[in-house]
PDB file of C-alpha atoms and ligand atoms in Angstrom:
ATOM      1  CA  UNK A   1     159.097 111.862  87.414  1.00 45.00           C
ATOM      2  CA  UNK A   2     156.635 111.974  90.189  1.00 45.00           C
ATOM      3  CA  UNK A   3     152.891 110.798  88.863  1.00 47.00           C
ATOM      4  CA  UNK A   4     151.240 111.763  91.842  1.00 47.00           C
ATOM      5  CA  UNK A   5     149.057 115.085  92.023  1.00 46.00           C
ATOM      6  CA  UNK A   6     151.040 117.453  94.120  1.00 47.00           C
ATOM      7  CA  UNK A   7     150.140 120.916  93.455  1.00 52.00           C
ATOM      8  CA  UNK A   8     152.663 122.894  92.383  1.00 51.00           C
ATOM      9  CA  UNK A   9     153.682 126.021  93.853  1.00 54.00           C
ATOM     10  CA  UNK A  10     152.380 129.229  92.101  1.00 58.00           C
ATOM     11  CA  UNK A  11     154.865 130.249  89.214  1.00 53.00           C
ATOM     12  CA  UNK A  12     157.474 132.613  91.176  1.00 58.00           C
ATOM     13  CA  UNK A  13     157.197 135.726  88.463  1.00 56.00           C
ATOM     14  CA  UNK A  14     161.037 136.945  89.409  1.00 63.00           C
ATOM     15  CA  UNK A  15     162.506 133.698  88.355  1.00 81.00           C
ATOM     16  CA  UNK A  16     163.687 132.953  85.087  1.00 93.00           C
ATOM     17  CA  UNK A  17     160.952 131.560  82.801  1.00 96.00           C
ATOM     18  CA  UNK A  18     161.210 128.078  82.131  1.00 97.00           C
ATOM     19  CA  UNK A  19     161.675 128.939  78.395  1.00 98.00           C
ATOM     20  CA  UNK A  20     162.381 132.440  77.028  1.00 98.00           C
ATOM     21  CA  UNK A  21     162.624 132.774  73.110  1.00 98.00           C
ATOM     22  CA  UNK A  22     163.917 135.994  71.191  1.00 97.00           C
ATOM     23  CA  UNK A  23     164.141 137.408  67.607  1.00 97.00           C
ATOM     24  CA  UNK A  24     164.140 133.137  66.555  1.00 98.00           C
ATOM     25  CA  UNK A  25     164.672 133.003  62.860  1.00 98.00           C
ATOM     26  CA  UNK A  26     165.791 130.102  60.573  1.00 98.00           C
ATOM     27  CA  UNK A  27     165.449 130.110  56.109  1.00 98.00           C
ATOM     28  CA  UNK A  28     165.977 126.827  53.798  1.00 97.00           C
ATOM     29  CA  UNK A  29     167.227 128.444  51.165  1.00 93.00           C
ATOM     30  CA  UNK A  30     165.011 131.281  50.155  1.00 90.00           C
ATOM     31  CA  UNK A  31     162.310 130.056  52.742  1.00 94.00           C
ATOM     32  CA  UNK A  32     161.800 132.070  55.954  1.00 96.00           C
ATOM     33  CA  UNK A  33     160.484 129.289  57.939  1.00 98.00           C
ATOM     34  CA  UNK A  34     160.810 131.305  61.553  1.00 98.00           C
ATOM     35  CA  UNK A  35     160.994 134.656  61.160  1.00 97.00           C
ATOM     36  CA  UNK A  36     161.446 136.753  64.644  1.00 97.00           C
ATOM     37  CA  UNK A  37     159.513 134.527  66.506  1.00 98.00           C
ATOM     38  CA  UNK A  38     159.798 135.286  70.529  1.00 97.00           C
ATOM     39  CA  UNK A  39     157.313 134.067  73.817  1.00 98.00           C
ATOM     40  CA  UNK A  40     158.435 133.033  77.072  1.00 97.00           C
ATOM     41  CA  UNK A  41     156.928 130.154  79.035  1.00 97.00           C
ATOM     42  CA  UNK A  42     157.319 130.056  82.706  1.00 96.00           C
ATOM     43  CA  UNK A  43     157.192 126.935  85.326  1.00 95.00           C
ATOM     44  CA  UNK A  44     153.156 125.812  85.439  1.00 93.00           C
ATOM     45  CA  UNK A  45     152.204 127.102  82.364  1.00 97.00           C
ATOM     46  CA  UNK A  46     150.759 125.915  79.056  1.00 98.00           C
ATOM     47  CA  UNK A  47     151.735 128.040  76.142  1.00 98.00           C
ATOM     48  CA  UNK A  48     149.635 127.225  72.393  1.00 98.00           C
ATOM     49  CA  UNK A  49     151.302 127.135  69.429  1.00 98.00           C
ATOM     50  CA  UNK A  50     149.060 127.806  66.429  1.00 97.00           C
ATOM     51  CA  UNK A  51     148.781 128.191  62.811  1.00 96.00           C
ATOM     52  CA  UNK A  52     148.289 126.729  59.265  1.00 95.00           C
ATOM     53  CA  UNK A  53     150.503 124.368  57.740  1.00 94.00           C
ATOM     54  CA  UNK A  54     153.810 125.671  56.981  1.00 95.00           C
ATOM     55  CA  UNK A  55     153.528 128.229  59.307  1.00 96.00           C
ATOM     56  CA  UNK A  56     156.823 126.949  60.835  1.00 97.00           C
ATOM     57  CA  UNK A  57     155.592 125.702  64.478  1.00 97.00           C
ATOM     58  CA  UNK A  58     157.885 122.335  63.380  1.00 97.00           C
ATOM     59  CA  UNK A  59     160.529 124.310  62.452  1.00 98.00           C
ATOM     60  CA  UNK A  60     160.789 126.681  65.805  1.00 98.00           C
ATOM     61  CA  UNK A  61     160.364 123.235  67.961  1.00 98.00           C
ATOM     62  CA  UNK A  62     163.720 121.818  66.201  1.00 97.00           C
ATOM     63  CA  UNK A  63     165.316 125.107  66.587  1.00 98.00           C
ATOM     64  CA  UNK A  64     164.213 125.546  70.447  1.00 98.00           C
ATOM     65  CA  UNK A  65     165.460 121.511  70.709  1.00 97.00           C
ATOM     66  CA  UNK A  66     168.594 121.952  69.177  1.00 97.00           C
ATOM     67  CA  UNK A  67     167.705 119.981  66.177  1.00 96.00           C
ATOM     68  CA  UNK A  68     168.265 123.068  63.961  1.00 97.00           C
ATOM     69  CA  UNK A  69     170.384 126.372  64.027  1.00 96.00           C
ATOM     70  CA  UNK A  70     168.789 129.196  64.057  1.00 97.00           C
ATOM     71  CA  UNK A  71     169.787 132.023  62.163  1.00 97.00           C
ATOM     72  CA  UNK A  72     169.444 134.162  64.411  1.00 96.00           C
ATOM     73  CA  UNK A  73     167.716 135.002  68.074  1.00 97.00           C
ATOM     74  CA  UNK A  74     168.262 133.730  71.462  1.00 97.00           C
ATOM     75  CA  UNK A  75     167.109 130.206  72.976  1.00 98.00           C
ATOM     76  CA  UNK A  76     167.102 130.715  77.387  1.00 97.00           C
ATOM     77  CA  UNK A  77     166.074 127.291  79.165  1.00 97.00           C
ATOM     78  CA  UNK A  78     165.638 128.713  82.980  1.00 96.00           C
ATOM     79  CA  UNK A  79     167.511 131.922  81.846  1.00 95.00           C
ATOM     80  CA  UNK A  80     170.726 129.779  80.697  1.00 96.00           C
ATOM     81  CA  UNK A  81     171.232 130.607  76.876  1.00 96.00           C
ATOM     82  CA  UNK A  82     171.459 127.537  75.161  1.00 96.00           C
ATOM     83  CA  UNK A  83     172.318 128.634  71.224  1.00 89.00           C
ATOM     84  CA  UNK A  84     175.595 126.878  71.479  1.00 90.00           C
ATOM     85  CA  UNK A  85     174.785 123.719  73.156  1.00 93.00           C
ATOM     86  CA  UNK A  86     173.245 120.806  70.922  1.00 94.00           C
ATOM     87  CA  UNK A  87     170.222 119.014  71.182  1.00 94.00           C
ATOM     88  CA  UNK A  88     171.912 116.446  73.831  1.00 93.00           C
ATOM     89  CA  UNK A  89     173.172 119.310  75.978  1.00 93.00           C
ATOM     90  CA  UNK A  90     169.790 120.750  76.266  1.00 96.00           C
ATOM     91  CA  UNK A  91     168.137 117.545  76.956  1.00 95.00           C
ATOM     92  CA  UNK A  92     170.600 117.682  80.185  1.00 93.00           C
ATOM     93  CA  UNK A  93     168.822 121.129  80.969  1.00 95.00           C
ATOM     94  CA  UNK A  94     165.487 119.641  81.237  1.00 96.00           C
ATOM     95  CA  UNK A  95     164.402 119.998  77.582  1.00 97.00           C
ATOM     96  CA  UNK A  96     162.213 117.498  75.751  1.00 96.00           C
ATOM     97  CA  UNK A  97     160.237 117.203  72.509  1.00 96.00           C
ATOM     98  CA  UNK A  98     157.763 114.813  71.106  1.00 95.00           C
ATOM     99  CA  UNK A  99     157.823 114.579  67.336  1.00 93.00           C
ATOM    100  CA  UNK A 100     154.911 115.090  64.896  1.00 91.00           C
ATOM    101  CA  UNK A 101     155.731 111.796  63.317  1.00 90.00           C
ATOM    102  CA  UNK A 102     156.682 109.281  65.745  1.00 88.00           C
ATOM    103  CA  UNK A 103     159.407 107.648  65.689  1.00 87.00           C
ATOM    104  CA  UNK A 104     159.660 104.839  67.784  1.00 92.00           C
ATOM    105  CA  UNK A 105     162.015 101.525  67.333  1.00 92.00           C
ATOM    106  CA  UNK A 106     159.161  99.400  65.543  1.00 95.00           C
ATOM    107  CA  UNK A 107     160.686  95.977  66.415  1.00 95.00           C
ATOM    108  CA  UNK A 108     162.037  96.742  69.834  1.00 96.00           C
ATOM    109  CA  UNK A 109     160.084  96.333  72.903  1.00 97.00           C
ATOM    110  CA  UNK A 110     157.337  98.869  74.147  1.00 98.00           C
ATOM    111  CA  UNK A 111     159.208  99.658  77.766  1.00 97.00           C
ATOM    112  CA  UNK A 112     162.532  98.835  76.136  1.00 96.00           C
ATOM    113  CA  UNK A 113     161.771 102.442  73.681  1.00 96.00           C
ATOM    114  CA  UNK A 114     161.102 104.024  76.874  1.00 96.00           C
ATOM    115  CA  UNK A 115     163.898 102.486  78.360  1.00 94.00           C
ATOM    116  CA  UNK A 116     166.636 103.897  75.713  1.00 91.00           C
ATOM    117  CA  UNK A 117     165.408 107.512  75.980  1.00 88.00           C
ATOM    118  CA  UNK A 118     167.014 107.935  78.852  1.00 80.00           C
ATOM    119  CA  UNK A 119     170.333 106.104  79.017  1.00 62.00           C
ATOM    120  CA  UNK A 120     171.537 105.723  74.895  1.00 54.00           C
ATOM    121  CA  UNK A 121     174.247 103.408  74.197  1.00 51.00           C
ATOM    122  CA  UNK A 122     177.138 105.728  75.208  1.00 54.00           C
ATOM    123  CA  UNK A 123     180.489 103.751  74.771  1.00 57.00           C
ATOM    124  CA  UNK A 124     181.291 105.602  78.647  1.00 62.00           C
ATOM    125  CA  UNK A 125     178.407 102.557  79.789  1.00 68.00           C
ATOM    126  CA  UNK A 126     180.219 100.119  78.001  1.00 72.00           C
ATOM    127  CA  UNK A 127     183.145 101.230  80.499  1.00 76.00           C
ATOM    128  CA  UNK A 128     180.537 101.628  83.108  1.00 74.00           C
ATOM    129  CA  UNK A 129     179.232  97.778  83.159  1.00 74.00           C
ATOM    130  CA  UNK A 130     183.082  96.263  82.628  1.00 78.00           C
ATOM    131  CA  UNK A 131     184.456  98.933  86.206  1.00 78.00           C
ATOM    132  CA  UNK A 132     181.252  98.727  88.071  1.00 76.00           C
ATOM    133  CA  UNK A 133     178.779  95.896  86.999  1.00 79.00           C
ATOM    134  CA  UNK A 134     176.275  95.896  90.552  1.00 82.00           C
ATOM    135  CA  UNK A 135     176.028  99.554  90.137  1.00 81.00           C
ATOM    136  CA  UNK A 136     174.828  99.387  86.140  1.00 80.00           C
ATOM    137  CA  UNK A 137     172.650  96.704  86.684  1.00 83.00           C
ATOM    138  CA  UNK A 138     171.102  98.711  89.425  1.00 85.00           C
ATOM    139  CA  UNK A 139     170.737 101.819  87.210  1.00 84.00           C
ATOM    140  CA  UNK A 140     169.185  99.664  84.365  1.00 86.00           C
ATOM    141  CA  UNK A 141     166.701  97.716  86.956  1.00 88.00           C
ATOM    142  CA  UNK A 142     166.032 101.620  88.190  1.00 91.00           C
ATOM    143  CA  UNK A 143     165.183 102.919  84.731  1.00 92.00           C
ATOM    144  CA  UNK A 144     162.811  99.632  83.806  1.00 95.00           C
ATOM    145  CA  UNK A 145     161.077 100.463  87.219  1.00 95.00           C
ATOM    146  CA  UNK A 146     160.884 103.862  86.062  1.00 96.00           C
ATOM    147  CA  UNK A 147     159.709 103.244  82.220  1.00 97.00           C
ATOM    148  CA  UNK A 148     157.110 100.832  83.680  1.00 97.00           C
ATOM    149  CA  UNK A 149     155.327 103.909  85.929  1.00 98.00           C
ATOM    150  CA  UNK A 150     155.249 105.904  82.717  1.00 98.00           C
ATOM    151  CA  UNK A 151     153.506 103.082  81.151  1.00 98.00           C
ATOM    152  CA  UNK A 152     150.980 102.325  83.904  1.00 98.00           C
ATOM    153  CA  UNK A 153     150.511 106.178  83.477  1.00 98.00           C
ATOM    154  CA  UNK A 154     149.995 106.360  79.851  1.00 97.00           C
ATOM    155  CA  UNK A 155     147.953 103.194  80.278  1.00 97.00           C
ATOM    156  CA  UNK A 156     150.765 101.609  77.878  1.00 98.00           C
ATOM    157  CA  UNK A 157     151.610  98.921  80.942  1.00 97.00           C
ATOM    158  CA  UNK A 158     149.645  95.876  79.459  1.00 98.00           C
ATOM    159  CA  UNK A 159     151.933  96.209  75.832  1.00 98.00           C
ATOM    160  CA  UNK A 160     155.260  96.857  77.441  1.00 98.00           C
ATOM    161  CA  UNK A 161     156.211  93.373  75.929  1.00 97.00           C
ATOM    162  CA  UNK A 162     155.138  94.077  72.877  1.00 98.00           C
ATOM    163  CA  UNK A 163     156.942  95.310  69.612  1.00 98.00           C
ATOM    164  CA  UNK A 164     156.311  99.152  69.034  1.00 97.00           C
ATOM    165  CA  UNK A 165     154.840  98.806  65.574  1.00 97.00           C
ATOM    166  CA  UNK A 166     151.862  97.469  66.926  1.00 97.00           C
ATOM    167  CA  UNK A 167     150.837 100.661  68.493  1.00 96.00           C
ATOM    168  CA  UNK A 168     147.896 102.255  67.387  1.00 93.00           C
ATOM    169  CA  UNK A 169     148.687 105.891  65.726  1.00 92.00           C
ATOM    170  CA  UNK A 170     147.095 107.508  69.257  1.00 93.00           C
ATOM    171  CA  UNK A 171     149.472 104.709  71.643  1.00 95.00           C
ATOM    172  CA  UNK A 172     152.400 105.558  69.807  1.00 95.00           C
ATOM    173  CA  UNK A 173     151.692 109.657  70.468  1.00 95.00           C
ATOM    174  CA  UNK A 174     151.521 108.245  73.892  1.00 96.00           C
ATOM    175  CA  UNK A 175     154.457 106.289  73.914  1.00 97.00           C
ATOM    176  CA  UNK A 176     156.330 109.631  72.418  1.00 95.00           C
ATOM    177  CA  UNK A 177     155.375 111.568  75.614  1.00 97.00           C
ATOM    178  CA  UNK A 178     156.784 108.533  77.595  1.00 97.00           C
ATOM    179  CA  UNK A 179     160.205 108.660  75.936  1.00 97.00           C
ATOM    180  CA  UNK A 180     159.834 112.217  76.458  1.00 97.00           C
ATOM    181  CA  UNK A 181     158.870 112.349  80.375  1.00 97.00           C
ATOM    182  CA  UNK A 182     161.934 109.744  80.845  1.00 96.00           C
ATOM    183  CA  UNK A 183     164.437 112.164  80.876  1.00 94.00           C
ATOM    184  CA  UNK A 184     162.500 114.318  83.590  1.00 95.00           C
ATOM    185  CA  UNK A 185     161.535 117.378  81.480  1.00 96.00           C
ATOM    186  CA  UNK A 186     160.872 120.446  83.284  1.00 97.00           C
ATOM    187  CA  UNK A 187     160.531 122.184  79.863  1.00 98.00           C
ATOM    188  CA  UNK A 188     158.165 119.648  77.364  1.00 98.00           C
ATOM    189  CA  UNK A 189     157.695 120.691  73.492  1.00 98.00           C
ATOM    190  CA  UNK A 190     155.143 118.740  72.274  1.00 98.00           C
ATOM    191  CA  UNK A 191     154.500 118.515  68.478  1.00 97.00           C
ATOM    192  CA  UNK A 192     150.752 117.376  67.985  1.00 96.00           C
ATOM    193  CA  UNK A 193     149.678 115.087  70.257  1.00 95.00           C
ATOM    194  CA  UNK A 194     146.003 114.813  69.233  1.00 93.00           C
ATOM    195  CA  UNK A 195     147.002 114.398  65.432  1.00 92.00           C
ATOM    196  CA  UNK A 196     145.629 110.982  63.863  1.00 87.00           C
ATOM    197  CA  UNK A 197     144.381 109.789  67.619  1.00 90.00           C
ATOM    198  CA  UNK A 198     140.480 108.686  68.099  1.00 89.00           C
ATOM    199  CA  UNK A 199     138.098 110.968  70.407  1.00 89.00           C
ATOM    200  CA  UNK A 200     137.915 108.617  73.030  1.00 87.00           C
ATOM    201  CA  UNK A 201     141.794 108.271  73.780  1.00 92.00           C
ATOM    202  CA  UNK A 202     141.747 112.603  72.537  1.00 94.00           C
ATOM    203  CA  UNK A 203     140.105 112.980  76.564  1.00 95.00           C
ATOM    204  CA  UNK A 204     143.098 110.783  77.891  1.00 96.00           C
ATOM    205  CA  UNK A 205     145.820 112.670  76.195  1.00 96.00           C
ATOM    206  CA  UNK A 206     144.313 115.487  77.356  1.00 96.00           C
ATOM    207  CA  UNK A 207     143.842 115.150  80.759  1.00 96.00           C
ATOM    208  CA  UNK A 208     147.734 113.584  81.395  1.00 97.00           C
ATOM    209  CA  UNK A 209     148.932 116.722  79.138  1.00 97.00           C
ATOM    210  CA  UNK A 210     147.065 118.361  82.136  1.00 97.00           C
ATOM    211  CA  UNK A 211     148.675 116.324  84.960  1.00 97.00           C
ATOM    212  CA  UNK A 212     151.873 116.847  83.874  1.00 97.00           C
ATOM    213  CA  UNK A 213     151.570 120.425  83.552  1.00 96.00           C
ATOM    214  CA  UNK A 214     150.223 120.692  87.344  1.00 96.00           C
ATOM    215  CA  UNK A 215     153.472 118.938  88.525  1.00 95.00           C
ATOM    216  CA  UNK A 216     155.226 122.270  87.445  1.00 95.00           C
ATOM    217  CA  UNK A 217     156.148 121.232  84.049  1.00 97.00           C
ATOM    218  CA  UNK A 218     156.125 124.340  81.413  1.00 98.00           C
ATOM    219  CA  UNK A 219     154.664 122.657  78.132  1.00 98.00           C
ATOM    220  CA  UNK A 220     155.055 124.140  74.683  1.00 98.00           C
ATOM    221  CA  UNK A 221     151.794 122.900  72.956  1.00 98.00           C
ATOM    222  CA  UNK A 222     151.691 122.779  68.752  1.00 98.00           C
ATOM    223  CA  UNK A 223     148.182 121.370  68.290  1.00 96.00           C
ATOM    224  CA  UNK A 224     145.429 122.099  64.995  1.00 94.00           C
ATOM    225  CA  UNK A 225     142.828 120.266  67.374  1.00 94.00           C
ATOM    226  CA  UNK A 226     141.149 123.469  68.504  1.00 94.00           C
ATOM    227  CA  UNK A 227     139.498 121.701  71.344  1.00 94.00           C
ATOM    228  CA  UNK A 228     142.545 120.589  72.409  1.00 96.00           C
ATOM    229  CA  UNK A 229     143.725 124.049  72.688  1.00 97.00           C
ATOM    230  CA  UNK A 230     141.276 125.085  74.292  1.00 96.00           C
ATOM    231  CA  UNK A 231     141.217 123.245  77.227  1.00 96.00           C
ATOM    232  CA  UNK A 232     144.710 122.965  77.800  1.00 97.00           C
ATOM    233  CA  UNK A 233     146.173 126.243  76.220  1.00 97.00           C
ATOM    234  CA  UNK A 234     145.215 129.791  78.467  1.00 97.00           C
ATOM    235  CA  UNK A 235     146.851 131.653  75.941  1.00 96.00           C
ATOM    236  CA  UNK A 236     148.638 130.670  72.099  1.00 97.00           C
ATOM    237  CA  UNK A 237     151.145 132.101  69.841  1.00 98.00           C
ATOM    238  CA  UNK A 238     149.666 131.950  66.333  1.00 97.00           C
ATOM    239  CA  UNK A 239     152.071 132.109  63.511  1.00 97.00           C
ATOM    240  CA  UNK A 240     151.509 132.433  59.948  1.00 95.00           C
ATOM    241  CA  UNK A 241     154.333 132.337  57.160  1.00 94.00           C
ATOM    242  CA  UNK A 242     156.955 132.385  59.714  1.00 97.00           C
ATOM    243  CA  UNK A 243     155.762 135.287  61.630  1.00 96.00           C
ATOM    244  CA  UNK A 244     154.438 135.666  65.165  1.00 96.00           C
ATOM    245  CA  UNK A 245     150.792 136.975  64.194  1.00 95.00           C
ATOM    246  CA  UNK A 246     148.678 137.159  66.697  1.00 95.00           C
ATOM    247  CA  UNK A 247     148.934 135.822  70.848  1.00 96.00           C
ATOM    248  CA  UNK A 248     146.138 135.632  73.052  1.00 96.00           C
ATOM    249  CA  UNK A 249     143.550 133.871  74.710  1.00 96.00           C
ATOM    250  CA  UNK A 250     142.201 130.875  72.008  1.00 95.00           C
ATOM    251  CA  UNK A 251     138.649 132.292  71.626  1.00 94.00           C
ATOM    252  CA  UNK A 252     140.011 135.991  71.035  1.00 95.00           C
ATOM    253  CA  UNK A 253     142.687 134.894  68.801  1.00 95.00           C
ATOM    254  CA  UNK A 254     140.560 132.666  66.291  1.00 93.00           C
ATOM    255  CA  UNK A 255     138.161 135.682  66.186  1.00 93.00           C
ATOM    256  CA  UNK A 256     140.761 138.198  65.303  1.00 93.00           C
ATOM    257  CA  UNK A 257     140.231 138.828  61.659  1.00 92.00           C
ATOM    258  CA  UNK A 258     144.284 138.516  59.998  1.00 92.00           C
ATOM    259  CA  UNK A 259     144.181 135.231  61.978  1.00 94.00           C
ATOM    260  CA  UNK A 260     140.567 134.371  60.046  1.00 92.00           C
ATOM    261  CA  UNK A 261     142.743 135.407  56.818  1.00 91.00           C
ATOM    262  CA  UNK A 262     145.222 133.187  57.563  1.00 91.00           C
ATOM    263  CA  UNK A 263     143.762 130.252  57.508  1.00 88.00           C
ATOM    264  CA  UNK A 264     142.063 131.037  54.932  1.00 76.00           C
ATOM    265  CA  UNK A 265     139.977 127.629  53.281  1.00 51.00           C
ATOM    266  CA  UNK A 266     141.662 126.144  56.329  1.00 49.00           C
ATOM    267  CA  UNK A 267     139.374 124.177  58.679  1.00 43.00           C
ATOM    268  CA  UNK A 268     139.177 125.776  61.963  1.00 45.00           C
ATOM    269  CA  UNK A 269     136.644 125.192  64.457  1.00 44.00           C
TER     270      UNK A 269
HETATM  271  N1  LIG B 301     164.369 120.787  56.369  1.00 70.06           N
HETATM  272  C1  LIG B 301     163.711 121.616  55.583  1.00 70.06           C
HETATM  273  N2  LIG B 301     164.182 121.972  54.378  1.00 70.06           N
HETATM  274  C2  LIG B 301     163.519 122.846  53.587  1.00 70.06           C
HETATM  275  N3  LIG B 301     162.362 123.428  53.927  1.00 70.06           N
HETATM  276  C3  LIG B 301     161.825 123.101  55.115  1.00 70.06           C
HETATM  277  C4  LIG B 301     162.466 122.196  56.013  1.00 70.06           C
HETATM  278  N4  LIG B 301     161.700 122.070  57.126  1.00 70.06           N
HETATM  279  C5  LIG B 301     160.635 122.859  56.923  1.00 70.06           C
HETATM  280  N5  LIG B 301     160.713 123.478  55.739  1.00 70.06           N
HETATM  281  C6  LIG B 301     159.740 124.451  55.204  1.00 70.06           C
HETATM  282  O1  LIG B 301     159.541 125.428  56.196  1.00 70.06           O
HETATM  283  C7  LIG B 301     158.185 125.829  56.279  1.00 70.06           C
HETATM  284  C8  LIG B 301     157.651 125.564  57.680  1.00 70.06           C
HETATM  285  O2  LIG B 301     157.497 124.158  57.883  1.00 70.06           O
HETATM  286  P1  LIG B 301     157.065 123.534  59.281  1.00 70.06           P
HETATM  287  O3  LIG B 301     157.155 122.064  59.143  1.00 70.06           O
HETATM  288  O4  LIG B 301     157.870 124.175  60.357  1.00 70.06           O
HETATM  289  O5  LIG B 301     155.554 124.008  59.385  1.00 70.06           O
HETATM  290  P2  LIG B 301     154.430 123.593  60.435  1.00 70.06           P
HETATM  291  O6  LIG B 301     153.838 124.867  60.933  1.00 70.06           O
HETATM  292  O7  LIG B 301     154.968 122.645  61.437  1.00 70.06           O
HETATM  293  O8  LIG B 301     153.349 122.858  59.498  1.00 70.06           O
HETATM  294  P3  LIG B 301     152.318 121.647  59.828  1.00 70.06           P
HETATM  295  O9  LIG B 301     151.174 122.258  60.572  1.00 70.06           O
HETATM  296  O10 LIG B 301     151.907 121.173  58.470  1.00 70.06           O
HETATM  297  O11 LIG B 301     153.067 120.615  60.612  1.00 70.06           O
HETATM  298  C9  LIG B 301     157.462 125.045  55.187  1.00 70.06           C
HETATM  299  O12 LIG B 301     157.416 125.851  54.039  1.00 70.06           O
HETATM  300  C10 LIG B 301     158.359 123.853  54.965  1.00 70.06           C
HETATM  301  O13 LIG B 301     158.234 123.347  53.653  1.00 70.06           O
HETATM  302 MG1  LIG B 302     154.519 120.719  61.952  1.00 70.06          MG
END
């Protein structure tokens, strides 16, 4: 993708939102994890996703990515419905996802995790490199190039060489959102970013969440950092036990009272 800060044309509101959720519900045995959850989120936009633990924000990312089958409900990436299609096919339809826990490849290379996010090890490239070797090592020069900018973005650049387990908890959130932005997202679920990162890199993460967002990307944003929320998040979905409970501006939700109840003993601030 494009780092560069080109506005972004208002959100059109008669095209199809970027992401457009219905009636989502998914049990683990007797465990309603998402029960009749639905938003949309359209091009430009930020949408929160709040809640206590267990609340099943995890659980409605892997279902939205394709990591999990829903129940039932409908799934519409820019008004395509996308039920049937696995979590590869959606990736082709601009979907990406960060993880909670990341998961990067500890001994590989820094740029070489961002590198594999995009291309795999499909045996088609095998195929690929033995028919047409000038045009694969193009591609793979191409994607390096490209992995690098996400670096010098994520201000990742200087450890590219490096092996991923020496990432700090708060680098290796970042490197997550490079693997993620590698596969040019215009949909981007991302699964607590601030969790486990220190204050001063919180204001970085923040700020590119914000960047990315203003180059027309629709983000999906699961976050307990309330801060976080709300300076990224103009309105959240909270859910509780499954359940869509409350959806608002941050300020109005947290002062709604069955929210209060929900996290109840929780810390909120
Ligand atoms: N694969 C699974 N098998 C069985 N139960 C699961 C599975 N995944 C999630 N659950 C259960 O579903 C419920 C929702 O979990 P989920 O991880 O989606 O919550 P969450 O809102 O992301 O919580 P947190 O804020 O702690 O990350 C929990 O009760 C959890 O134990
Ligand atoms: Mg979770």
């Amino acid at each position: 993708m494009s780092v560069t800060t080109v506005p972004h044309p208002a959100p059109d509101p008669s095209a199809a939102p970027a992401l457009a959720v219905e009636s989502l519900s998914r049990s683990f045995g007797g465990i309603v994890a998402v029960d009749g959850v639905g938003f949309t989120v359209h091009r430009g936009e930020v949408l929160g996703v709040i809640g206590p633990n267990g609340a099943g924000k995890s659980t409605l990312f892997g279902l939205v990515a394709g990591s999990l089958k829903p129940d039932r409900g409908t799934i519409r990436i820019e008004g395509v419905a996308v039920e049937g299609e696995g979590a590869h096919g959606r990736v082709g339809r601009g979907l990406a996802r960060t993880f909670q826990i990341p998961r990067p490849f500890m001994e590989m290379g820094v740029l070489d995790n961002v590198v594999t996010a995009a291309t795999g090890q499909s045996g088609e490239r095998v195929w690929a490199s033995l028919l047409a070797p000038g045009r694969v090592r193009r591609e793979e020069a191409q994607a390096r190039e490209k992995a690098f900018a996400l670096l010098r973005f994520l201000a990742l650049d200087h450890l590219a060489d490096r092996p991923a387990r020496v990432l700090s908890g708060g680098q290796r959130k970042l490197l997550e959102l490079a693997r993620a932005l590698m596969t040019e997202p215009r949909v981007l679920l991302l699964d607590e970013p601030a969790a486990g990162v220190n204050p001063a890199l919180l204001d970085f993460i923040i700020e590119r969440i914000a960047e990315i967002n203003a180059q027309g990307i629709a983000v999906l944003l699961i976050e307990h950092n309330m801060d976080m929320v709300r300076r990224l998040c103009p309105s959240v979905l909270v859910m509780a036990s499954g359940r869509p409970l409350a959806a608002g501006r941050p300020d109005e939700v947290m002062a709604d009272p069955r929210v209060v109840e929900a996290y109840l003993g929780g810390s909120v601030h």
